[in-house]
Coordinates of C-alpha atoms and ligand atoms in Angstrom, one line a residue:
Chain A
X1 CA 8.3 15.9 30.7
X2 CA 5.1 14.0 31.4
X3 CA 5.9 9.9 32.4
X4 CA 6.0 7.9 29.2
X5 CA 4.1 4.1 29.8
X6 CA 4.9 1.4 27.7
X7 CA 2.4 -1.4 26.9
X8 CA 3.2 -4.8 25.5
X9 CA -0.1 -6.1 23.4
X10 CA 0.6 -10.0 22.6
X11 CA -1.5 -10.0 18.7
X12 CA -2.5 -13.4 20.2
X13 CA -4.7 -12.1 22.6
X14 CA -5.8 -9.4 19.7
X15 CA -6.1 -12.4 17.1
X16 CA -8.3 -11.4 13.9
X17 CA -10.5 -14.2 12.4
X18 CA -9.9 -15.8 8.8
X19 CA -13.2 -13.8 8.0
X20 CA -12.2 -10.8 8.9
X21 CA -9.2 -10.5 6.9
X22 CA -10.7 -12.5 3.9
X23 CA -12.9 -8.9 4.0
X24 CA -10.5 -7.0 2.9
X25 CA -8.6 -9.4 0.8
X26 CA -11.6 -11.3 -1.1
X27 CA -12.3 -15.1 -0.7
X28 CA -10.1 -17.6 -2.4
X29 CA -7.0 -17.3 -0.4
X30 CA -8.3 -18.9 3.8
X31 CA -5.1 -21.0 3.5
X32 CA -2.6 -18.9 3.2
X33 CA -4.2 -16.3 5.5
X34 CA -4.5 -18.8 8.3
X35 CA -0.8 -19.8 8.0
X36 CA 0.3 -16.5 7.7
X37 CA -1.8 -15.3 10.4
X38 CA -0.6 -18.0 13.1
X39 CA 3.0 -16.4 12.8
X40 CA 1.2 -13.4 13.8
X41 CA 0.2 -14.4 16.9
X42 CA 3.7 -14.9 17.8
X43 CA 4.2 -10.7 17.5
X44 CA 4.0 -8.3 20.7
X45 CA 3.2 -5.1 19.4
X46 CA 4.6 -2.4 21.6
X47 CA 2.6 0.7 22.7
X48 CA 3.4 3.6 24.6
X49 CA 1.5 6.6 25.8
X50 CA 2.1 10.1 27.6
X51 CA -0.6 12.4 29.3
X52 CA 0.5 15.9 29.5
X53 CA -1.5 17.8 32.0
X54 CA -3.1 20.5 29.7
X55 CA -4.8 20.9 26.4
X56 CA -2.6 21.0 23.4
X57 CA -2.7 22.1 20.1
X58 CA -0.5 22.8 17.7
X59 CA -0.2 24.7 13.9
X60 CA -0.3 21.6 12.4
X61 CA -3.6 20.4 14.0
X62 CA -5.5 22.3 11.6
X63 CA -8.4 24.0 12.8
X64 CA -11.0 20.7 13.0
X65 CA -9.1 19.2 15.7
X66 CA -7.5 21.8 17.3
X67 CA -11.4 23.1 18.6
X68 CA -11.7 19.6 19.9
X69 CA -8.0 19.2 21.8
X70 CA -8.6 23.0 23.1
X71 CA -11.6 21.7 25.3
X72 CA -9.4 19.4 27.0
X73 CA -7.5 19.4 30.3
X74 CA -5.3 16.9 29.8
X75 CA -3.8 15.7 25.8
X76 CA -2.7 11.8 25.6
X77 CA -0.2 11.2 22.7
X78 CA 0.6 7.9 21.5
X79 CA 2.8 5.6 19.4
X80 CA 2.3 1.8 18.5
X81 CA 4.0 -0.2 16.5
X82 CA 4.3 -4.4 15.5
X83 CA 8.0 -3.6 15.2
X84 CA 10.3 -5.9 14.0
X85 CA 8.5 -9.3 14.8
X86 CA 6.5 -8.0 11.2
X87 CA 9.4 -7.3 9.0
X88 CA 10.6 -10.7 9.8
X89 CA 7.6 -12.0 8.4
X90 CA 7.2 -10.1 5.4
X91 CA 11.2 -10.8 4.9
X92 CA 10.1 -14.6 4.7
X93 CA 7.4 -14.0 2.1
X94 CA 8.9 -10.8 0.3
X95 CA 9.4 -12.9 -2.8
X96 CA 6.2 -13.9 -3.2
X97 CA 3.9 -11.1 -4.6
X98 CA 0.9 -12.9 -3.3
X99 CA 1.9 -13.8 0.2
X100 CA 3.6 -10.7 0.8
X101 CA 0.5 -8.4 -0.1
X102 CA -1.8 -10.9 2.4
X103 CA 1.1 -10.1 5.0
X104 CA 1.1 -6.2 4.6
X105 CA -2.8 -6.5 4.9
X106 CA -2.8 -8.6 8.2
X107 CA -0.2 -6.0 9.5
X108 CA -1.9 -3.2 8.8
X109 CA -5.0 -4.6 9.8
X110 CA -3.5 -5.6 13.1
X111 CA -2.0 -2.6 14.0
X112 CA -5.6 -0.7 13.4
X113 CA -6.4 -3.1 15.7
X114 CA -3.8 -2.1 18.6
X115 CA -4.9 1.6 18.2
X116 CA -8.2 0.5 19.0
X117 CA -6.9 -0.9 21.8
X118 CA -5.0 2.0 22.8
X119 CA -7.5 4.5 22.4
X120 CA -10.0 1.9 24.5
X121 CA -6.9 2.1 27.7
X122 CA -6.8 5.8 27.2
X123 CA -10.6 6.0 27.9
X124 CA -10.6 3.7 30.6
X125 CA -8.0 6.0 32.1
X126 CA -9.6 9.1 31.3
X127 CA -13.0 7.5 33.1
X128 CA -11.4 6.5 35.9
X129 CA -10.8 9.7 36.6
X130 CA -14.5 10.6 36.0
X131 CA -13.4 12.5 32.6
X132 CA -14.3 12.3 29.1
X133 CA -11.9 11.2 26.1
X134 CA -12.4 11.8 22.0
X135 CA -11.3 9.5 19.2
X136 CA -8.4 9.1 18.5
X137 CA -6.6 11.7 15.8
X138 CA -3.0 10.9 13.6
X139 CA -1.4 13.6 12.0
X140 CA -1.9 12.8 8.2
X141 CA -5.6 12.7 9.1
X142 CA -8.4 14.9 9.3
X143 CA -6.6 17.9 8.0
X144 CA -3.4 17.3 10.8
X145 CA -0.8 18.0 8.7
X146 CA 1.4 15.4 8.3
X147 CA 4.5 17.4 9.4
X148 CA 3.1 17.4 13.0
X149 CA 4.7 14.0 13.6
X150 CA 7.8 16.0 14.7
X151 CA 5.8 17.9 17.4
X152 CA 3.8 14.8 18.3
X153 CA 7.4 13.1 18.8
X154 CA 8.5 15.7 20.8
X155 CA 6.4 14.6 23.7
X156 CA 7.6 11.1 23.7
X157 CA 11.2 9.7 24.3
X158 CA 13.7 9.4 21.7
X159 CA 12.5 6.4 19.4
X160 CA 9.7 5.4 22.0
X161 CA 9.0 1.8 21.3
X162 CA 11.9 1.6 19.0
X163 CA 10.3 3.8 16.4
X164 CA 12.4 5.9 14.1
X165 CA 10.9 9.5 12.6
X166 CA 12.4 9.9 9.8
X167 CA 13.0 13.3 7.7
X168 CA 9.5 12.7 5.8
X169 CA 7.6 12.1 8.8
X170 CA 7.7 8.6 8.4
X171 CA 7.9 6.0 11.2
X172 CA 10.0 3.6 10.9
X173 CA 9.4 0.0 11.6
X174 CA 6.1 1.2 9.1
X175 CA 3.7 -0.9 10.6
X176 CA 3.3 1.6 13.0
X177 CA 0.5 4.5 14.3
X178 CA 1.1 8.0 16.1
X179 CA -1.8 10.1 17.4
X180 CA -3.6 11.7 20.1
X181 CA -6.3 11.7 22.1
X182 CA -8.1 14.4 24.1
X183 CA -9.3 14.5 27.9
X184 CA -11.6 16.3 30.0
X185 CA -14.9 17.1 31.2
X186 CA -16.6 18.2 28.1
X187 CA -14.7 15.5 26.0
X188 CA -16.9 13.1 24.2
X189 CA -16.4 10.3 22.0
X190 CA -17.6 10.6 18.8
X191 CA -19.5 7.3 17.1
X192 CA -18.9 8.9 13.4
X193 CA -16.5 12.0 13.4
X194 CA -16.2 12.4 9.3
X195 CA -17.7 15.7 9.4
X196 CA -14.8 17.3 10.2
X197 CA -13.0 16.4 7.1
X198 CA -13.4 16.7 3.4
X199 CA -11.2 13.6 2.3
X200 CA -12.8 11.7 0.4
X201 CA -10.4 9.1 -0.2
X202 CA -9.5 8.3 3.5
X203 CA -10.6 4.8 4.4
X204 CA -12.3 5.2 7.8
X205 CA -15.0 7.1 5.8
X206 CA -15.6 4.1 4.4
X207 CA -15.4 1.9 7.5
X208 CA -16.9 4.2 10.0
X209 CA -14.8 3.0 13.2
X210 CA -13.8 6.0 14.3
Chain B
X1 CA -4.8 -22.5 -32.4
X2 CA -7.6 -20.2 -31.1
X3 CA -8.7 -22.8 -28.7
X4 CA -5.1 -22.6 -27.1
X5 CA -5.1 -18.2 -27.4
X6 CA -8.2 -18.2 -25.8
X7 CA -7.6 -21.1 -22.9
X8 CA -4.1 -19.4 -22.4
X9 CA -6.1 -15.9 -21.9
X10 CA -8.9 -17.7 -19.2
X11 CA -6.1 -19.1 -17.2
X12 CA -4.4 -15.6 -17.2
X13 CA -7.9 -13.7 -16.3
X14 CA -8.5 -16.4 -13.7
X15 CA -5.1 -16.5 -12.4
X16 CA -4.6 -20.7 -13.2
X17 CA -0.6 -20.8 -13.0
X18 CA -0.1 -24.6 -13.6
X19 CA -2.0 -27.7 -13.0
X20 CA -0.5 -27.7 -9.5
X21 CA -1.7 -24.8 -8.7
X22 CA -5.3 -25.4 -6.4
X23 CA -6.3 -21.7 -7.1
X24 CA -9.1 -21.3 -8.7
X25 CA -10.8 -24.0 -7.1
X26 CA -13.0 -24.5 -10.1
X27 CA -10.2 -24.9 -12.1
X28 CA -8.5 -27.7 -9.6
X29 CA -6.5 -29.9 -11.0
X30 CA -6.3 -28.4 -14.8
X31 CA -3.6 -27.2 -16.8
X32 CA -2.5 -23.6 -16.2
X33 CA -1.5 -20.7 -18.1
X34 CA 2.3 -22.3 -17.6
X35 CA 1.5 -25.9 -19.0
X36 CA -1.1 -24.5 -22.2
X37 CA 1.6 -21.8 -23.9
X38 CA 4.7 -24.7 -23.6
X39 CA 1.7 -26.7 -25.2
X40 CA 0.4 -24.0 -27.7
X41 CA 4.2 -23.5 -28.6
X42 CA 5.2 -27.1 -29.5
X43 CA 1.8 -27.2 -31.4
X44 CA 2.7 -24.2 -33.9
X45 CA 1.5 -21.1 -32.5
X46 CA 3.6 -18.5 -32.8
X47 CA 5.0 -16.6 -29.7
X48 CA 3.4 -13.7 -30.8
X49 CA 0.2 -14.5 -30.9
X50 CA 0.3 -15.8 -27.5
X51 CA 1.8 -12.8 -26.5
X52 CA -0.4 -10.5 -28.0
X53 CA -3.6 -12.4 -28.9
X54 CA -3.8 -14.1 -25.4
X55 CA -1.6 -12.3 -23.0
X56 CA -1.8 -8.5 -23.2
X57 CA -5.6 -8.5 -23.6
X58 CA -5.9 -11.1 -20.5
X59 CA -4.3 -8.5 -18.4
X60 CA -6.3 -5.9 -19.9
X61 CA -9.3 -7.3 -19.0
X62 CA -8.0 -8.1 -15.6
X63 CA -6.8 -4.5 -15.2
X64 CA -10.2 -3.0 -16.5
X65 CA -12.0 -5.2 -13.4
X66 CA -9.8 -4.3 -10.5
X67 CA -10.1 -0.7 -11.7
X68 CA -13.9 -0.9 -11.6
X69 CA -13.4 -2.5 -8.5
X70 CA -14.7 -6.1 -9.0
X71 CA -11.3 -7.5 -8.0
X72 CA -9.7 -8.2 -5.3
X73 CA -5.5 -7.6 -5.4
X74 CA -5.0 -10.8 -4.4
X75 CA -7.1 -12.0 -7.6
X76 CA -5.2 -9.2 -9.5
X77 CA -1.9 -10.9 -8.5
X78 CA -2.8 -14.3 -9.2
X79 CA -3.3 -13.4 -12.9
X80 CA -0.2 -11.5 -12.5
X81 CA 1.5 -14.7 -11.6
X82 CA -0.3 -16.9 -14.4
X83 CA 1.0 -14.4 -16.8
X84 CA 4.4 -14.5 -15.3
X85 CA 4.2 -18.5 -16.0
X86 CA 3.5 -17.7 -19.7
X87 CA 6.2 -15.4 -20.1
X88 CA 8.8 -17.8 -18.9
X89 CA 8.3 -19.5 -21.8
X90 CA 8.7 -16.7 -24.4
X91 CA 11.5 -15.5 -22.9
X92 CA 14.0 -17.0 -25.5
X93 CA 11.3 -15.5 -28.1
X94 CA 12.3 -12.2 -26.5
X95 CA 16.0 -13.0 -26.8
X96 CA 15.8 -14.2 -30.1
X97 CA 14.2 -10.9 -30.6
X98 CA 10.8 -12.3 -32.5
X99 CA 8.6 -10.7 -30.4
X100 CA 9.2 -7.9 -28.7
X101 CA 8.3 -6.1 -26.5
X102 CA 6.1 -2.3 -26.3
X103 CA 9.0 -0.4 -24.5
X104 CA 10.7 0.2 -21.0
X105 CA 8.7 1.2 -18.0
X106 CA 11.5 2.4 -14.7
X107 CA 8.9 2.5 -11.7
X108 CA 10.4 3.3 -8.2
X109 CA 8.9 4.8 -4.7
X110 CA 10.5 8.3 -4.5
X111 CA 12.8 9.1 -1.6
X112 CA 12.1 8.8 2.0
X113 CA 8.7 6.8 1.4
X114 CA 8.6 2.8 1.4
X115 CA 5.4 2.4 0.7
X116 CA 5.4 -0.5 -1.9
X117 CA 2.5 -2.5 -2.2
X118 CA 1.0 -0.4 -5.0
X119 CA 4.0 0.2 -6.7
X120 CA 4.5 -3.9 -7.0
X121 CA 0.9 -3.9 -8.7
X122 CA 1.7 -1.1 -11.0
X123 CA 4.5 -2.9 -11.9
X124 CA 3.4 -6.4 -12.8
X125 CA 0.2 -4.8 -14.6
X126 CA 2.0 -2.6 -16.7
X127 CA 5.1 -5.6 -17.7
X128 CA 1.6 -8.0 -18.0
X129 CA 0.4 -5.4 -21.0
X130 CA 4.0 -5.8 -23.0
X131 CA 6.4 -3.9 -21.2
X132 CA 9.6 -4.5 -19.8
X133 CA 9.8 -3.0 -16.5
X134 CA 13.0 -2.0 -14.4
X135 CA 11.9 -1.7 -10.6
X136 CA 14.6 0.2 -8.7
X137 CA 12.1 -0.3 -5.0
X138 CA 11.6 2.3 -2.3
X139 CA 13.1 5.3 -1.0
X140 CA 14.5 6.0 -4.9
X141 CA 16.7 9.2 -4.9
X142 CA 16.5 11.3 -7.9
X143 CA 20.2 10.3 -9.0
X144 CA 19.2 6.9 -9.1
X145 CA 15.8 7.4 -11.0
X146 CA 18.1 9.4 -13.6
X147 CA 21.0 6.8 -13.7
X148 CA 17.8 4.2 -14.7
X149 CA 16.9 6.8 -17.6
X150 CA 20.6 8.1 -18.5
X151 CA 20.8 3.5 -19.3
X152 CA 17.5 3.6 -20.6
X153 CA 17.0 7.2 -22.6
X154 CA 13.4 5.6 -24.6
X155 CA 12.0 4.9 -21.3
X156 CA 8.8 6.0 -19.9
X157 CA 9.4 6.8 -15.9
X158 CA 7.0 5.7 -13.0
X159 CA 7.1 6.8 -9.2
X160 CA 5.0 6.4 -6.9
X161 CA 4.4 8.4 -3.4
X162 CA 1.8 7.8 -0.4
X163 CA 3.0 10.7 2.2
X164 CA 2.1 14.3 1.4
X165 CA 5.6 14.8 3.0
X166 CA 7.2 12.5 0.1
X167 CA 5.3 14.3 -2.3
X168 CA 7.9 16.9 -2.0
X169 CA 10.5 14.8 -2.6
X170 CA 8.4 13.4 -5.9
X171 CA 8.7 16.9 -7.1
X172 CA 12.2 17.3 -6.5
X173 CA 12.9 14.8 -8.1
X174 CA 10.2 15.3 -11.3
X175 CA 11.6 18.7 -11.9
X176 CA 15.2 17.5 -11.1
X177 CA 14.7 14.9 -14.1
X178 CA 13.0 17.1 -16.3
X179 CA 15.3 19.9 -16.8
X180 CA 17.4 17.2 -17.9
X181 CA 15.2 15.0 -20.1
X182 CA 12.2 17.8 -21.6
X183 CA 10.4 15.0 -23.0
X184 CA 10.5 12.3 -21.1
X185 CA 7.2 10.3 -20.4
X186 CA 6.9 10.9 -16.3
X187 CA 3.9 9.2 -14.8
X188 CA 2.9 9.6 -11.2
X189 CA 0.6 7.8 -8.8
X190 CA -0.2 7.3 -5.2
X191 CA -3.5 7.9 -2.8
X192 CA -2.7 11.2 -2.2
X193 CA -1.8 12.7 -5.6
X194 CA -3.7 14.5 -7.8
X195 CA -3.8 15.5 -11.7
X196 CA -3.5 19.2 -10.3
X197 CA -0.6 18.0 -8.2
X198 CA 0.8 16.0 -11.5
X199 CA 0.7 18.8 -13.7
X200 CA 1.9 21.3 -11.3
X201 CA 5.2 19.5 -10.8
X202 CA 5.6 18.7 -14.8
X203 CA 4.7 15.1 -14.6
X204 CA 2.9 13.9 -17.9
X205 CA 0.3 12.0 -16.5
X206 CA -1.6 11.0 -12.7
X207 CA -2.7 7.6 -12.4
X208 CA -4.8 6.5 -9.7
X209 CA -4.6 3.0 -10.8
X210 CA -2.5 0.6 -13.3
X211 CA -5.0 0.8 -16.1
X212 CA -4.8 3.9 -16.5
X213 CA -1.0 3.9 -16.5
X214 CA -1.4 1.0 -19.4
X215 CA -4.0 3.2 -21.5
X216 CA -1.9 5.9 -21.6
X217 CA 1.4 4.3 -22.5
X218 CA -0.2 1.8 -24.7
X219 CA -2.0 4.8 -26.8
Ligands
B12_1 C1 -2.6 0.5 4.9 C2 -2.3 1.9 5.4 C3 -1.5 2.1 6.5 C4 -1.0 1.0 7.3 C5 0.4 0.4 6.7 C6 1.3 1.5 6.2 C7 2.5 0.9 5.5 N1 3.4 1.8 5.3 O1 2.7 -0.2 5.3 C8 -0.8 1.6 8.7 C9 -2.1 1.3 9.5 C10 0.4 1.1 9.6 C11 -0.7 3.1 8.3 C12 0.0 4.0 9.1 C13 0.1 5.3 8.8 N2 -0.6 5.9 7.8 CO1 -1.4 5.0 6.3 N3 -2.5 4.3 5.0 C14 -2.8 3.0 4.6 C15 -3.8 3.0 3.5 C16 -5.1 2.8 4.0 C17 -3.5 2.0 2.3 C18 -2.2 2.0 1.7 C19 -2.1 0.8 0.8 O2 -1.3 -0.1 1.1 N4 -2.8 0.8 -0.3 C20 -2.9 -0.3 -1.2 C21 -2.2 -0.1 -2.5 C22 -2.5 -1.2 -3.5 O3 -2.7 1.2 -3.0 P1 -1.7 2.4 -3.4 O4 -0.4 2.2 -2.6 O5 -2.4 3.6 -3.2 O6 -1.4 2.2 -4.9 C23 -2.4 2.2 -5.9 C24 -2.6 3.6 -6.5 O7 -2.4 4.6 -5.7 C25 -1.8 3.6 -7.8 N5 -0.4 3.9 -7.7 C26 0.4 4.0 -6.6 N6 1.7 4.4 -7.0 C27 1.7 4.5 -8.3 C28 2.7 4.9 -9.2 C29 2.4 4.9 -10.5 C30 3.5 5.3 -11.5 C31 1.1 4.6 -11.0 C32 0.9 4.7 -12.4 C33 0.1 4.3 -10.1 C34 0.4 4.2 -8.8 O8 -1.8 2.2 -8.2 C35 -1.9 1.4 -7.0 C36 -2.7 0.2 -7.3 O9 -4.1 0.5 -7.6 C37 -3.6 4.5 2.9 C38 -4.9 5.1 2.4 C39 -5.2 4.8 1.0 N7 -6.4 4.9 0.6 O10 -4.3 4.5 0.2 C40 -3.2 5.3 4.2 C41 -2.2 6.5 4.1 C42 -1.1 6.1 3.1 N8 -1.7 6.6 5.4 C43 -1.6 7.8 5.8 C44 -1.1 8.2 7.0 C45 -1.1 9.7 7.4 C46 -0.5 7.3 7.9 C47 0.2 7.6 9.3 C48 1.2 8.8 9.2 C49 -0.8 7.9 10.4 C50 -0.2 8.1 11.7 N9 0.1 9.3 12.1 O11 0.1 7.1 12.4 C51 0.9 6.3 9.6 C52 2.3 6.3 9.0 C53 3.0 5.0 9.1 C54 4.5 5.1 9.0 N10 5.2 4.0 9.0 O12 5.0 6.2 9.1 C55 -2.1 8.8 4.7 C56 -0.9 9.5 4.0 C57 -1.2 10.8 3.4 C58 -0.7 11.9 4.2 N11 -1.5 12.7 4.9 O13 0.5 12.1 4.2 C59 -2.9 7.9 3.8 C60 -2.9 8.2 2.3 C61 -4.3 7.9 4.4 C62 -5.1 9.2 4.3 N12 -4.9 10.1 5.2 O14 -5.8 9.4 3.4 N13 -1.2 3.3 7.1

């Protein structure tokens, strides 16, 4: 099997600002996001990526991304995840409805944030090597059937990072992101990639990062 | 008396808890939802008028905003917790059996998900509009859902799923329950359900938000 690298991303050096949070949360509430935010800071998420030398698809993929991942000549598959340095948190604030939902949303928010990051260090990888790389795709998106976390896994050591797959696909600690992004010459990122997909409720057609 | 109903029902739309309480900031240093029903109760008004004249529509109102988007969940949660603050102090009311309240609710994130943010909200929204509601958390198996009905047989059932892969297990467990209980009130929710998906299973209802979950069980 292809080398497996693990990254360590200290959230302190990934920090979100008050502002962006209170975005997503509404205003009223800066105090209790800045506390709860510090203890963020104190989190590593964990990363870890393998590059298999080929293109990959799988029956999963669907047939949107599967004409993008054919092109390429080399498939990077990922996992990240804020691990248990989040549960910790939330444990702390879990009886508190209000304080608990502002702690999911900084979570989730952060660990958007370190698949950012990872699909930036994939690029970089994939240019230094004078190739192209796409966004990056999660099974439960864009028509990936959510059952292809099993293959997706398959590629990576047993609980890479110290995430769990359960039976229903889910990754357990949840704060946590699997996907994959393709390599190669006539690989291009793509600034807004909704075409591909009818879902209307997803949130990045709303936010437009991909 | 309606002066205290309809400060009680402000504090509960703006999410005012107690006088301690610095949130809203225009309402700094106030009486809250907490301090204004022990008040309203010592001065004569009856339990359930605060309950029902003040309360339940407070929530209502909040519930109709957040599903038309013009809240926030935090706000949502806030009132949630003004209303909590209220209750506290009908609770012997409830007891004494005076007031009481609209029926069971048994909410619970089907098996092998632990998504539970929105089931929380449905939760306090739908116990904020008169019901009492039995939360039995995440990864629920279908035993334990029907042990919670088996206690509980005039209940109306909730469950909640965010993974098309625990979607399956929602059905399961839907048609699991329902051979057993025909006419049990089943409601359903979660972002990637439908009303095809509800009805296709034998749920009664798909809510894609707690206001509709409280229209259709207070109808
Ligand atoms: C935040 C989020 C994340 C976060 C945190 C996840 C977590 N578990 O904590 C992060 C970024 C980590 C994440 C990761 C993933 N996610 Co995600 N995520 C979301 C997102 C954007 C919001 C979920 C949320 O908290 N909503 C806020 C609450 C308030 O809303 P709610 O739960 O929907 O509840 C409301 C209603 O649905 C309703 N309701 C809900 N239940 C019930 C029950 C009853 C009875 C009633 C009446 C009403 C009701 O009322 C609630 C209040 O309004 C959703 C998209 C979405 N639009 O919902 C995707 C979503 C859940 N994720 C999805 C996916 C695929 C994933 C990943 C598998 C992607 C990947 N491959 O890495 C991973 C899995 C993580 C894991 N642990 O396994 C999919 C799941 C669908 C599917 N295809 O299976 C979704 C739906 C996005 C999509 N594709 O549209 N995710």
């Amino acid at each position: 099997m292809a080398e497996f690298t693990g990254y360590t991303f200290p959230l302190s050096e990934n920090s979100l600002k008050t502002e962006e949070i209170v975005r997503l949360t509404g205003p009223g509430f800066e105090d209790e996001i800045l506390r709860i935010n510090q203890a963020f800071l104190n989190i590593n998420a964990l990363a870890g990526v393998t590059v298999i030398e080929r293109s990959l698809t799988t029956p999963e993929m669907g047939s949107k991304i599967s004409k993008i991942f054919e092109k390429a000549e080399k498939t990077a598959l990922f996992v990240l995840t804020l691990g248990r340095g989040y549960e910790k948190i939330a444990e702390t604030y879990r009886g508190d409805s209000l304080l608990y939902y502002l702690t999911d949303v900084i979570a989730s928010e952060y660990t958007e944030v370190i698949a950012h990051v990872v699909n930036r260090k994939i690029a970089e990888y994939a240019s230094s090597l004078g190739l192209g790389s796409s966004n990056r795709y999660s099974p439960g998106y864009c028509g990936w059937k959510l059952s292809g976390q099993r293959a997706l896994f398959s590629f990576l050591p047993p609980i890479p990072c110290g995430i769990e797959l359960t039976d229903s696909s889910l990754m357990k600690p949840v704060k946590s992101i699997s996907g994959a992004v393709a390599i190669g010459r006539n690989i291009r990122f793509q600034k807004y990639d909704c075409g591909i997909c009818k879902d209307e409720i997803c949130l990045y057609r709303k936010k437009f990062i991909l | 008396m309606d002066n205290y109903i309809e400060k009680i029902s402000i504090c509960i739309q703006k999410g005012k808890i107690n006088m301690d309480s610095p949130y809203p900031p225009d309402m700094k240093g106030l009486p809250g939802a907490d301090e204004l029903t022990g008040e309203a109760l010592k001065n004569g008004v009856k339990a359930n008028e605060i309950l029902t004249g003040a309360m339940i529509p407070a929530m209502g109102i909040v519930g109709e905003l957040f599903k038309d988007k013009k809240l926030f969940v935090p706000q949502v949660l806030m009132s949630a917790k003004a209303m909590n603050s209220a209750l506290v102090h009908l609770k012997p009311y409830f007891t004494s059996g005076e007031i009481k309240r609209r029926g069971t609710f048994i909410i619970g994130t089907v098996a092998g998900d632990l998504h539970d943010i929105g089931k929380n909200l449905v939760s306090m929204m739908i116990e904020g509009s008169g019901w009492d509601v039995i939360d039995l958390g995440v990864d629920v198996k279908s035993e334990q859902f029907l042990e919670a009905v088996k206690s509980n047989p005039n209940a109306v059932l909730g469950m909640s799923a965010l993974l098309t892969t625990t979607m399956e297990s929602m059905e399961k467990s839907v048609r699991h329950i329902r051979d057993l209980y025909p006419n049990l009130r089943i409601l359903v929710g979660g972002a990637p359900l439908n009303s095809e998906f509800a009805s296709r299973i034998g749920a009664n209802l798909y809510a894609p938000n707690p206001q509709v979950a409280v229209e259709y069980l207070n109808s």
